[in-house]
Amino acid sequence: MRPPELFPLFAPVSSLPGVGPKLEKLFATLAGPRVLDLLFHLPTGLIDRRARPKLAEAVAGGIVTVEVTVEAHRPARRQGLPYVVRCADGTGFVDLVFFNARPDWLAEALPVGQVRIVSGRLDEWQGRLQITHPDHVLALEQRDRLPLLEPVYRLTEGLRPANVRKALAGALGRVKPLAEWLDPALLRRERWPGWAEAVKAAHHPEDEAALAPEHPARRRLGYDELLANQLALALVRLHMKRMPGRPLIGDGGLRRAVLAALPFKLTPSQTRAIAEIDADMASTTRMLRLLQGDVGSGKTLVALMAMLRAAEAGAQAALMAPTEILARQHFATLEPLCKAAGLRIGLLTGREKGAAREAVLADLKSGALPLLIGTHALFQEQVAFHDLALAVIDEQHRFGVHQRLLLAAKGVAVDVLVMTATPIPRTLLLTAWGDMDISRLPEKPPGRKPVDTRTIPMTRAEEVIAAVGRALAKGARVYWVCPLVAESEKADLVAAEARYAALKEHFGEAVALVHGQMKAPARDAAMAAFASGRKALLVATTVIEVGVNVPEATVMVIEQAERFGLAQLHQLRGRIGRGAERSTCLLLYGAALTDTGRQRLAILRETEDGFRIADEDLRLRGAGEVLGTRQSGLPEFRLADAAAHADLLAVARDDARLVLARDPDLSATPRGRALRLLLHLFERAAAMETLQAG
Ligand code: ADP
Ligand code: MG
């Protein structure tokens, strides 16, 4: 149950003054639906209106606040020309310039002969000072209303800066001091403010430095988020330790049958990973293991071996994929293999309906169906297992701790195996998994050809299109990836659709488009058309998984590659080079490529070693190129900065461990009880509830 003192923060944004249904929607898109989401939407810039020069000494190019007398109005002479209001301060003149302005409004706001305080960007045009569309025009008696320091927020289409500032003023009014959940010694050492003070300070930056993640208020908030995360993970571990596991032992019969049906042998690293998993499963403690390996390194087969072990032991196993497409793909690969061993495997996603669905559910419950593949529908719906012993989660950073717990709760002492293709370094893994056991698949299955990777400026797009044309003529299958990075998803989509239209001009019916806003059936149809070769060129945004296994695909073009995280580029590239043919990856970059950006792309050209790429990425990002977590492929943090707060991670982990060692139920000490607030604040409270349930 959420503590009452947090209710005002979890209220919908529409509970704030001035936020109606229209703004409510926009805020939900921008930050999230609740007051708290808005509070976590930190400013990215600062407008400083403290410069108050006399016009004679004012320098164009910056934000100024001037006190002027309105001298004359010069309405627009015709459509398209501006309405100009001439003003003066005794030392010089300034023109206030308005396009498409309403004359009645201007006459009222700027009456001739009156003094006004005007703030905005001062420019010079044809030798005259001017302010186009001033940000503020106030009468003298309203001068207190002028914000001298104005935070700047990321916006979404349709939302004005004033909307955000007004709503935030309301939201900040709800921020009251909460019981301190941080260790007093840590607070002192870091000179951090309390939570309420930190939130307020983060929204009232005094200078540019206050916008940086290194600022004490931002570090405090970042630490709170990291600690909530580590605490939730530590609670899960504690929970798993408290609940005994059960030994799962098999005779190897099913495995032998499947391996005999495969046209290849396991690689040494697959064999090692399977041995590590076997040892976990056979022991009486529960398995919590991460299987880390590049796209195409053969994780799925390792997962299948683990699932077969559960089946051999007479229990059930489920594999959960992050998307419908991936679930279907896993099913398509694994079903024939299971058949070879005479074993049934089922599929359950949001799209299985009616009698087929009922049959799967009934067989799961009776135990007739030993293996299951599905999406999050596995835990959203009333799915009951006869005896679930192993949950495999194909992680793509989409499942939170909470959801993992839900799946594990569907059985008794469920062993958990998580697969990830993100080669994030060990230190950062902590954020997603806490201390987990790790198996790695560093080598790729034999026979893979290296991908020829090139970087090309966007100005040469026409040549790239010509090269794609030649590849298509030779029968190649091509991915064309459009980035998803702009402020609004809509704008990204427009860009992808424009690219689709342009490529269609060249290649006609061979082109297909997939993006995240498409309905699942349409998306699946487009993917299937590409997989079968009916469409040879697939334009895609990264919201969708380019994750379908199409070994025939040999060319990938990635537009504005510099905007992606390296890990993400690496994963995308892993979609080609899967077949016997040689593959090519073209990274197109824009004109604004920085030196660091150039170096980052160069790494991809040099190596296909995911772990090296991850390390280099971290090094370069540490050197200043700070990327959002969305791009870096790390779990989504809203306040913590993966690069700038990396040093706090280990601190948070140790802190969490120590706290739980003293107060495992977070109820015996004042700090423990305060930490419950923290977990609620970051919606990690499910970890506690499971602990109580177990
Ligand atoms: P991942 O899940 O790590 O992305 P997959 O399990 O999908 O990788 O494997 C990619 C491809 O490699 C599949 O077509 C699979 O059949 C094949 N593969 C897996 N293991 C081996 C192996 N030991 N030798 C040859 N091919 C393999
Ligand atoms: Mg896979």
XYZ file of C-alpha atoms and ligand atoms in Angstrom:
722
model
C 0.000 0.000 0.000
C 1.283 3.406 -0.951
C 1.956 5.644 2.056
C -0.534 8.541 2.276
C 2.156 11.225 2.313
C 2.931 10.265 -1.280
C -0.670 10.577 -2.508
C -0.303 14.204 -3.672
C 2.705 13.183 -5.762
C 0.964 10.234 -7.360
C -2.156 12.247 -8.213
C -2.756 12.791 -11.935
C -1.241 15.947 -13.437
C -4.787 17.100 -14.107
C -5.072 17.702 -10.364
C -2.704 20.654 -10.803
C -4.141 24.123 -11.350
C -4.424 25.043 -15.015
C -4.033 21.498 -16.351
C -7.112 20.462 -18.308
C -7.716 17.353 -20.413
C -5.704 18.657 -23.372
C -2.613 19.533 -21.341
C -3.008 16.358 -19.334
C -2.504 14.310 -22.497
C 0.501 16.353 -23.552
C 2.101 16.030 -20.128
C 1.512 12.297 -20.190
C 3.421 12.110 -23.467
C 6.154 14.389 -22.235
C 6.879 13.016 -18.787
C 4.139 10.747 -17.556
C 0.618 10.941 -16.211
C 1.319 11.863 -12.600
C 2.561 14.856 -10.664
C 5.652 12.882 -9.743
C 6.518 12.305 -13.400
C 6.499 16.032 -13.915
C 8.768 16.536 -10.916
C 11.185 14.023 -12.405
C 11.218 15.984 -15.655
C 14.288 18.066 -14.901
C 15.253 21.220 -16.772
C 17.827 20.966 -19.541
C 18.676 24.646 -19.807
C 18.444 28.032 -18.214
C 17.428 31.459 -19.435
C 19.138 34.179 -17.483
C 17.252 37.472 -17.657
C 19.428 39.245 -15.145
C 21.226 41.313 -17.789
C 19.508 44.759 -17.696
C 21.562 47.005 -19.973
C 20.767 50.521 -21.166
C 19.996 50.342 -24.878
C 23.031 52.480 -25.725
C 25.350 49.825 -24.341
C 23.284 46.720 -25.091
C 24.982 44.070 -27.202
C 22.904 42.005 -29.596
C 22.943 38.231 -29.324
C 21.824 37.573 -25.757
C 18.786 37.633 -23.523
C 18.142 41.066 -21.994
C 15.556 42.724 -19.831
C 14.989 46.396 -20.667
C 12.754 49.089 -19.273
C 11.401 51.124 -22.192
C 8.743 53.638 -23.152
C 6.460 52.723 -26.042
C 6.866 55.347 -28.767
C 4.917 54.215 -31.805
C 3.078 51.285 -33.426
C 3.722 50.403 -37.043
C 1.173 47.733 -38.091
C 2.117 45.192 -40.757
C 1.796 46.751 -44.192
C 0.828 43.479 -45.725
C 0.569 39.752 -44.999
C 3.948 38.292 -44.136
C 5.487 41.537 -42.917
C 5.877 42.125 -39.204
C 4.031 44.433 -36.880
C 6.664 46.678 -35.246
C 6.441 48.540 -31.953
C 9.131 51.163 -31.547
C 10.393 51.717 -27.991
C 13.112 53.810 -26.332
C 14.817 54.170 -22.955
C 16.444 57.612 -23.251
C 19.770 56.176 -24.362
C 18.627 54.391 -27.498
C 15.866 52.599 -29.414
C 14.624 49.037 -29.761
C 12.008 47.600 -32.114
C 9.671 44.931 -30.814
C 8.835 42.747 -33.808
C 5.732 40.564 -34.114
C 4.711 38.296 -36.948
C 1.059 37.347 -37.386
C 0.255 39.306 -34.269
C -3.220 40.418 -33.204
C -3.198 44.247 -33.382
C -5.839 44.602 -30.633
C -3.731 42.540 -28.259
C -0.621 44.581 -29.045
C -2.427 47.877 -28.588
C -3.540 46.762 -25.174
C -0.232 45.261 -24.044
C 1.938 48.100 -25.343
C 0.049 51.420 -25.128
C 1.933 54.375 -26.610
C 3.546 56.560 -23.950
C 3.586 53.833 -21.269
C 6.635 52.244 -19.661
C 7.054 48.487 -20.068
C 9.522 45.891 -18.917
C 10.438 43.758 -21.899
C 12.542 40.630 -21.853
C 13.734 38.542 -24.767
C 16.549 37.888 -27.187
C 18.140 41.076 -28.463
C 19.120 41.042 -32.123
C 20.450 43.553 -34.557
C 18.909 43.958 -37.976
C 19.950 46.544 -40.526
C 21.758 48.454 -37.828
C 18.797 48.554 -35.428
C 18.271 46.719 -32.182
C 15.206 44.534 -32.086
C 13.491 41.886 -30.018
C 11.345 39.507 -32.024
C 8.401 38.097 -30.067
C 9.563 39.163 -26.587
C 9.191 36.434 -23.966
C 7.748 38.859 -21.425
C 6.054 42.259 -21.640
C 5.062 43.615 -18.224
C 3.863 46.877 -16.740
C 6.065 48.356 -14.029
C 3.792 47.261 -11.222
C 3.987 43.667 -12.520
C 7.771 43.566 -12.346
C 7.763 40.893 -9.618
C 6.260 38.482 -12.075
C 9.345 38.487 -14.270
C 11.331 35.314 -13.698
C 14.947 36.432 -13.730
C 16.148 32.850 -13.959
C 13.921 30.659 -16.051
C 14.535 26.915 -16.327
C 14.117 25.443 -19.799
C 12.371 22.102 -20.228
C 12.255 19.573 -22.992
C 8.849 19.928 -24.636
C 6.542 17.928 -26.800
C 4.547 19.130 -29.771
C 1.708 21.405 -28.691
C 3.133 22.202 -25.278
C 4.470 25.680 -24.544
C 7.247 26.469 -22.051
C 4.793 28.475 -19.975
C 2.513 25.418 -19.628
C 5.325 23.362 -18.178
C 6.529 26.084 -15.845
C 3.068 26.751 -14.525
C 2.289 23.083 -13.933
C 5.666 22.600 -12.285
C 5.080 25.501 -9.956
C 1.948 23.651 -8.802
C 3.786 20.336 -8.592
C 6.646 21.817 -6.574
C 4.079 23.198 -4.152
C 3.214 19.595 -3.292
C 6.781 18.666 -2.445
C 7.001 18.379 1.321
C 9.966 17.070 3.295
C 9.848 13.291 3.704
C 11.543 11.187 6.345
C 15.220 10.998 5.335
C 16.071 7.615 3.859
C 19.723 8.245 3.176
C 22.510 7.423 5.549
C 23.349 10.609 7.510
C 27.093 9.975 7.100
C 26.721 9.780 3.328
C 24.650 12.972 3.259
C 27.296 14.782 5.229
C 30.176 13.496 3.187
C 28.533 14.388 -0.119
C 26.950 17.596 1.205
C 23.652 16.593 -0.308
C 20.385 18.348 0.491
C 17.287 16.500 1.704
C 14.920 15.063 -0.889
C 12.406 17.910 -1.003
C 15.134 20.496 -1.098
C 16.931 18.614 -3.868
C 13.809 18.443 -6.040
C 13.224 22.143 -5.611
C 16.847 23.032 -6.269
C 16.897 20.890 -9.407
C 13.980 22.906 -10.776
C 15.405 26.256 -9.741
C 18.881 26.222 -11.221
C 20.904 29.287 -10.269
C 23.451 28.871 -13.013
C 24.537 26.450 -15.736
C 26.450 24.356 -13.228
C 23.199 23.564 -11.460
C 21.990 21.764 -14.593
C 24.913 19.358 -14.629
C 24.503 15.841 -13.225
C 27.422 16.584 -10.904
C 25.419 19.198 -9.032
C 24.689 18.035 -5.461
C 20.902 18.182 -5.896
C 21.033 16.122 -9.077
C 23.501 13.668 -7.603
C 21.253 13.190 -4.620
C 18.233 12.507 -6.834
C 20.273 10.192 -9.016
C 21.494 8.332 -5.970
C 17.945 7.959 -4.681
C 16.975 6.275 -7.908
C 20.024 4.006 -7.938
C 19.449 3.079 -4.323
C 15.779 2.283 -4.921
C 16.866 0.062 -7.769
C 19.609 -1.703 -5.811
C 17.384 -2.123 -2.811
C 14.669 -3.722 -4.925
C 17.224 -6.079 -6.440
C 18.675 -6.914 -3.044
C 15.182 -7.644 -1.743
C 14.588 -10.017 -4.611
C 17.821 -11.812 -3.840
C 16.938 -12.023 -0.195
C 13.575 -13.398 -1.140
C 15.147 -16.002 -3.357
C 17.563 -17.020 -0.655
C 14.802 -17.376 1.887
C 12.811 -19.612 -0.379
C 14.643 -22.843 -0.906
C 15.142 -24.036 -4.451
C 14.710 -27.560 -5.631
C 17.185 -29.679 -7.458
C 16.296 -30.245 -11.095
C 18.084 -33.217 -12.534
C 17.533 -34.893 -15.861
C 18.745 -37.967 -17.674
C 19.822 -35.992 -20.758
C 17.481 -37.946 -23.014
C 15.580 -34.982 -24.418
C 18.764 -33.034 -24.915
C 20.412 -35.844 -26.795
C 17.418 -36.106 -29.115
C 17.455 -32.376 -29.873
C 21.216 -32.213 -30.363
C 21.029 -35.150 -32.742
C 18.520 -33.199 -34.837
C 20.814 -30.174 -35.125
C 23.070 -29.843 -38.172
C 25.863 -28.459 -36.002
C 27.705 -28.977 -32.728
C 27.569 -26.765 -29.657
C 30.387 -24.253 -29.439
C 32.741 -24.563 -26.448
C 31.231 -21.469 -24.842
C 27.713 -22.841 -25.257
C 28.837 -26.071 -23.637
C 30.368 -24.127 -20.750
C 27.256 -21.995 -20.243
C 25.045 -25.073 -20.210
C 27.281 -26.699 -17.599
C 27.014 -23.586 -15.406
C 23.253 -23.568 -15.748
C 23.050 -27.292 -14.984
C 24.997 -26.807 -11.784
C 22.605 -24.035 -10.697
C 19.535 -26.043 -11.550
C 20.798 -29.145 -9.799
C 21.542 -27.259 -6.589
C 19.038 -26.575 -3.852
C 19.376 -22.796 -4.108
C 17.494 -20.947 -6.769
C 19.164 -19.926 -9.984
C 19.398 -16.267 -10.887
C 21.698 -16.228 -13.875
C 22.347 -13.881 -16.741
C 23.295 -15.301 -20.103
C 25.117 -12.594 -21.971
C 26.117 -12.882 -25.601
C 25.944 -10.974 -28.824
C 23.037 -11.225 -31.153
C 23.550 -14.466 -33.021
C 25.890 -15.977 -30.460
C 23.513 -18.870 -29.903
C 21.777 -17.972 -26.640
C 18.450 -19.402 -27.724
C 19.885 -22.869 -28.025
C 21.415 -22.631 -24.560
C 18.029 -21.546 -23.231
C 16.390 -24.498 -24.913
C 18.867 -26.872 -23.265
C 17.961 -25.426 -19.887
C 14.270 -25.782 -20.647
C 14.767 -29.387 -21.698
C 16.464 -30.068 -18.382
C 13.359 -28.815 -16.562
C 11.205 -31.045 -18.747
C 13.474 -34.028 -18.107
C 12.989 -33.414 -14.410
C 9.242 -33.635 -14.964
C 8.552 -29.918 -14.495
C 7.636 -27.025 -16.795
C 9.640 -24.180 -18.311
C 8.570 -20.900 -19.908
C 10.425 -18.494 -22.133
C 9.250 -14.914 -22.151
C 10.135 -12.623 -25.057
C 9.836 -8.848 -25.021
C 7.780 -8.581 -28.190
C 5.213 -10.550 -30.082
C 7.501 -10.823 -33.096
C 10.313 -12.282 -31.057
C 8.010 -14.707 -29.280
C 6.781 -16.017 -32.623
C 10.292 -16.244 -33.930
C 11.471 -18.221 -30.908
C 8.522 -20.509 -31.319
C 9.239 -21.051 -35.006
C 12.863 -22.017 -34.245
C 12.218 -24.146 -31.210
C 9.102 -26.042 -32.173
C 10.739 -28.277 -34.809
C 13.593 -29.033 -32.426
C 11.193 -30.022 -29.668
C 9.291 -32.161 -32.120
C 12.499 -34.052 -32.823
C 12.515 -34.978 -29.141
C 8.806 -35.755 -29.146
C 8.146 -32.868 -26.803
C 5.276 -30.385 -26.980
C 5.843 -26.642 -26.809
C 3.099 -23.996 -26.742
C 2.794 -20.344 -27.712
C 0.866 -17.759 -25.738
C 0.730 -14.090 -26.624
C -1.970 -11.442 -26.550
C -3.041 -12.658 -29.956
C -3.775 -16.267 -29.175
C -7.529 -16.270 -28.722
C -10.513 -18.520 -28.383
C -10.339 -22.295 -28.315
C -6.638 -22.480 -29.167
C -5.878 -20.269 -26.211
C -8.115 -22.220 -23.882
C -6.413 -25.434 -24.946
C -2.970 -24.027 -24.166
C -4.162 -22.762 -20.784
C -5.745 -26.108 -19.913
C -2.614 -28.034 -20.902
C -0.420 -25.706 -18.890
C -2.562 -26.256 -15.871
C -2.681 -30.015 -16.224
C 1.013 -30.203 -17.006
C 0.426 -31.773 -20.430
C 2.354 -28.896 -21.954
C 5.895 -28.903 -20.565
C 7.295 -25.912 -22.484
C 5.808 -22.532 -23.273
C 6.886 -19.445 -25.174
C 5.109 -16.166 -24.695
C 5.141 -12.442 -24.194
C 4.184 -10.456 -21.125
C 0.734 -12.001 -21.618
C 2.271 -14.832 -19.601
C 1.776 -12.972 -16.392
C -0.838 -10.419 -17.333
C -3.442 -13.023 -17.920
C -4.738 -15.767 -15.717
C -2.047 -18.209 -16.648
C -1.542 -21.058 -14.207
C 1.153 -23.682 -14.489
C 1.031 -27.194 -13.169
C 4.632 -26.960 -11.997
C 6.738 -24.121 -13.380
C 10.370 -24.694 -12.448
C 12.296 -22.514 -14.898
C 11.598 -19.080 -16.321
C 13.796 -17.887 -19.182
C 13.518 -14.212 -19.917
C 14.765 -12.834 -23.180
C 15.621 -9.444 -21.873
C 15.684 -6.409 -24.044
C 15.523 -3.890 -21.227
C 11.813 -3.926 -21.334
C 10.988 -5.944 -18.298
C 11.368 -4.384 -14.911
C 12.285 -6.159 -11.717
C 8.638 -6.155 -10.905
C 7.590 -8.164 -13.927
C 10.392 -10.641 -13.502
C 9.134 -11.233 -10.010
C 5.635 -11.844 -11.231
C 6.757 -14.593 -13.553
C 8.905 -16.210 -10.892
C 5.895 -16.121 -8.596
C 3.980 -18.402 -10.945
C 5.816 -21.450 -9.715
C 7.481 -22.785 -6.622
C 11.173 -21.972 -6.302
C 11.406 -21.007 -9.945
C 14.894 -20.854 -11.411
C 15.427 -17.737 -13.482
C 17.663 -17.410 -16.534
C 17.859 -14.044 -18.254
C 19.260 -13.627 -21.739
C 20.668 -10.337 -22.863
C 22.474 -9.291 -26.007
C 23.657 -6.018 -24.551
C 27.358 -6.286 -23.853
C 27.227 -3.763 -21.053
C 30.213 -3.802 -18.719
C 29.986 -5.506 -15.388
C 29.756 -2.298 -13.353
C 26.761 -1.114 -15.286
C 25.133 -4.522 -15.209
C 24.665 -3.843 -11.553
C 22.007 -1.300 -12.367
C 19.904 -3.800 -14.201
C 20.562 -6.959 -12.267
C 22.351 -6.323 -9.046
C 24.724 -9.144 -8.266
C 23.746 -11.873 -10.642
C 25.658 -14.894 -11.756
C 26.810 -14.479 -15.314
C 27.497 -16.833 -18.190
C 28.930 -15.424 -21.352
C 29.023 -16.531 -24.952
C 32.029 -14.616 -26.237
C 32.451 -16.536 -29.483
C 30.079 -16.762 -32.382
C 29.015 -20.011 -34.005
C 31.487 -21.054 -36.680
C 31.008 -20.023 -40.289
C 30.027 -16.429 -39.665
C 31.603 -13.927 -42.027
C 32.697 -10.578 -40.599
C 30.479 -7.631 -41.502
C 32.119 -4.998 -43.674
C 31.262 -1.759 -41.875
C 31.710 1.675 -43.446
C 30.973 5.214 -42.357
C 29.620 7.573 -44.995
C 28.454 11.187 -44.784
C 24.744 11.741 -45.304
C 25.622 14.069 -48.181
C 26.424 10.932 -50.160
C 22.994 9.404 -49.605
C 22.361 9.256 -53.355
C 25.409 7.021 -53.832
C 24.217 4.838 -50.988
C 20.819 4.488 -52.619
C 22.531 3.538 -55.870
C 24.600 0.914 -54.032
C 21.449 -0.438 -52.369
C 19.928 -0.639 -55.846
C 22.837 -2.754 -57.083
C 22.577 -5.041 -54.078
C 18.830 -5.463 -54.602
C 19.420 -6.244 -58.270
C 21.678 -9.098 -57.166
C 18.894 -10.423 -54.945
C 20.068 -9.049 -51.591
C 17.761 -8.337 -48.646
C 18.354 -4.850 -47.142
C 17.458 -3.168 -43.833
C 17.214 0.620 -43.799
C 17.099 1.864 -40.205
C 15.789 5.339 -39.366
C 16.645 6.774 -35.984
C 14.182 7.506 -33.244
C 15.722 10.364 -31.422
C 13.807 13.580 -31.996
C 11.835 15.169 -29.210
C 8.611 13.751 -30.492
C 7.935 10.271 -31.784
C 5.630 11.782 -34.331
C 8.443 13.763 -35.925
C 10.547 10.618 -36.095
C 7.748 8.774 -37.723
C 7.338 11.503 -40.302
C 11.046 11.177 -41.113
C 10.761 7.404 -41.488
C 7.687 7.715 -43.668
C 9.435 10.292 -45.845
C 12.383 7.931 -46.261
C 10.005 5.099 -47.113
C 8.308 7.244 -49.748
C 11.654 8.304 -51.210
C 12.952 4.740 -51.428
C 9.692 3.642 -52.984
C 10.323 6.120 -55.780
C 13.513 4.229 -56.524
C 12.552 0.656 -55.817
C 8.771 0.565 -56.054
C 6.992 -2.445 -54.599
C 10.165 -3.964 -53.155
C 9.986 -1.614 -50.167
C 8.177 -2.265 -46.870
C 7.873 -0.105 -43.757
C 7.620 -1.094 -40.090
C 7.415 1.197 -37.105
C 6.235 1.142 -33.521
C 2.931 2.863 -34.129
C 1.714 0.144 -36.451
C -0.763 -2.400 -35.181
C 0.799 -5.775 -34.463
C -0.804 -7.662 -37.390
C 0.326 -5.063 -39.947
C 3.793 -5.076 -38.462
C 4.020 -8.853 -38.476
C 2.793 -8.915 -42.070
C 5.508 -6.474 -43.143
C 8.169 -8.457 -41.281
C 6.935 -11.704 -42.774
C 7.030 -10.202 -46.273
C 10.644 -9.252 -45.686
C 11.568 -12.611 -44.191
C 10.049 -14.457 -47.161
C 11.704 -12.152 -49.691
C 8.490 -10.775 -51.154
C 9.761 -7.400 -49.967
C 13.511 -6.972 -50.280
C 14.026 -3.592 -48.628
C 12.728 -3.009 -45.125
C 12.558 0.541 -43.785
C 12.320 0.393 -40.010
C 12.486 2.613 -36.963
C 14.223 1.205 -33.946
C 11.064 1.146 -31.840
C 10.370 -2.144 -33.423
C 12.649 -5.028 -33.005
C 14.700 -5.381 -36.112
C 15.135 -8.576 -34.190
C 13.669 -11.011 -36.585
C 16.141 -13.558 -37.770
C 16.456 -13.183 -41.540
C 19.739 -14.839 -42.463
C 19.302 -13.742 -46.081
C 19.631 -10.073 -45.096
C 23.121 -8.912 -45.996
C 22.943 -5.124 -46.117
C 22.028 -2.655 -43.392
C 21.936 1.111 -43.793
C 21.661 3.106 -40.565
C 20.736 6.748 -40.946
C 22.152 9.313 -38.535
C 24.190 6.594 -36.931
C 25.899 9.130 -34.659
C 22.681 9.514 -32.741
C 22.590 5.910 -31.601
C 24.387 4.405 -28.661
C 27.229 2.150 -29.737
C 25.693 -0.849 -28.030
C 22.532 -0.263 -29.968
C 24.364 0.081 -33.281
C 26.210 -3.094 -32.492
C 22.980 -4.929 -31.825
C 21.368 -3.632 -34.966
C 24.354 -4.668 -37.018
C 24.128 -8.134 -35.513
C 20.985 -8.635 -37.587
C 23.115 -9.063 -40.678
C 26.100 -11.329 -41.182
C 24.017 -14.299 -40.054
C 24.083 -16.253 -43.268
C 26.750 -17.615 -45.557
C 26.938 -14.456 -47.696
C 29.212 -11.513 -46.977
C 27.396 -8.599 -45.338
C 27.811 -4.841 -45.421
C 26.753 -2.219 -42.894
C 26.670 1.434 -43.953
C 26.628 3.975 -41.147
C 25.411 7.316 -42.471
C 26.290 10.349 -40.402
C 25.089 13.943 -40.447
C 27.056 17.141 -40.920
C 27.253 17.891 -37.201
C 29.479 14.923 -36.372
C 31.780 15.750 -33.461
C 35.274 14.370 -32.961
C 34.019 12.018 -30.299
C 31.203 10.987 -32.595
C 33.731 10.197 -35.307
C 35.808 8.094 -32.896
C 32.750 6.211 -31.707
C 31.738 5.233 -35.224
C 35.330 4.271 -35.983
C 35.185 1.662 -33.218
C 32.342 -0.065 -34.993
C 34.365 -0.145 -38.161
C 37.265 -1.722 -36.326
C 35.634 -4.437 -34.303
C 32.622 -6.681 -33.870
C 33.561 -7.564 -30.309
C 30.570 -6.387 -28.301
C 32.439 -6.237 -25.018
C 35.183 -4.084 -26.477
C 32.593 -1.813 -28.053
C 30.822 -1.410 -24.724
C 34.038 -0.532 -22.905
C 35.103 1.982 -25.524
C 31.664 3.521 -25.509
C 31.793 4.010 -21.783
C 35.290 5.469 -22.018
C 34.274 7.943 -24.694
C 31.094 8.863 -22.966
C 33.035 9.378 -19.786
C 35.075 11.796 -21.856
C 32.117 14.041 -22.227
C 29.717 12.715 -24.810
C 26.843 12.164 -22.467
C 24.049 10.198 -23.975
C 20.571 9.670 -22.656
C 19.973 6.260 -21.175
C 17.414 5.621 -23.861
C 20.175 5.628 -26.415
C 22.857 3.906 -24.448
C 20.878 0.708 -24.124
C 20.868 0.775 -20.337
C 17.821 0.369 -18.182
C 15.767 3.485 -18.097
C 16.706 5.799 -15.313
C 15.034 9.127 -15.112
C 17.265 10.884 -12.642
C 20.439 8.852 -12.526
C 22.969 9.447 -15.249
C 24.694 6.246 -16.311
C 27.988 7.976 -17.011
C 28.149 10.830 -14.509
C 26.741 8.835 -11.597
C 28.556 5.598 -12.334
C 30.653 5.998 -9.189
C 27.494 5.948 -7.075
C 26.415 2.548 -8.261
C 28.707 0.490 -6.104
C 27.935 2.784 -3.184
C 24.227 2.142 -3.643
C 24.744 -1.600 -3.889
C 26.772 -1.746 -0.671
C 24.348 0.594 1.034
C 21.402 -1.632 0.094
C 23.145 -4.760 1.328
C 24.097 -3.203 4.612
C 20.629 -1.881 5.261
C 19.008 -5.233 4.594
C 21.551 -7.029 6.751
C 20.372 -4.903 9.672
C 16.728 -4.548 8.830
C 15.699 -7.180 6.286
C 12.015 -6.286 6.392
C 12.574 -2.523 6.376
C 10.472 -2.153 9.493
C 12.794 -2.389 12.491
C 14.646 0.915 12.091
C 13.602 4.481 11.229
C 15.843 4.408 8.192
C 14.317 1.137 7.046
C 10.841 2.611 7.290
C 11.949 5.719 5.409
C 13.388 3.487 2.690
C 9.916 2.071 2.167
C 8.950 5.562 1.065
C 11.835 5.564 -1.356
C 10.780 2.248 -2.863
C 7.263 3.550 -3.307
C 8.516 6.766 -4.804
C 10.331 4.847 -7.523
C 7.654 2.177 -7.779
C 9.905 -0.599 -6.647
C 7.639 -1.520 -3.765
C 6.604 -4.764 -5.446
C 9.939 -6.147 -4.291
C 8.823 -5.719 -0.677
C 5.439 -7.232 -1.239
C 6.912 -10.353 -2.780
C 9.186 -10.618 0.195
C 6.225 -10.571 2.511
C 4.295 -13.026 0.375
C 7.244 -15.440 0.306
P 21.003 -15.358 -30.134
O 19.780 -15.875 -29.482
O 22.187 -15.315 -29.256
O 20.769 -14.066 -30.863
P 20.539 -17.553 -31.820
O 20.352 -18.553 -30.770
O 19.337 -16.975 -32.473
O 21.415 -16.374 -31.263
O 21.531 -18.165 -32.885
C 21.752 -17.574 -34.135
C 21.892 -18.628 -35.197
O 23.027 -19.425 -34.948
C 20.714 -19.556 -35.252
O 20.361 -19.719 -36.588
C 21.233 -20.834 -34.641
O 20.608 -21.963 -35.192
C 22.696 -20.796 -34.992
N 23.538 -21.513 -34.038
C 23.384 -21.586 -32.706
N 24.351 -22.330 -32.139
C 25.155 -22.740 -33.156
C 26.334 -23.574 -33.228
N 26.863 -24.091 -32.132
N 26.874 -23.782 -34.430
C 26.336 -23.240 -35.551
N 25.214 -22.485 -35.562
C 24.637 -22.224 -34.372
Mg 17.976 -14.708 -30.154
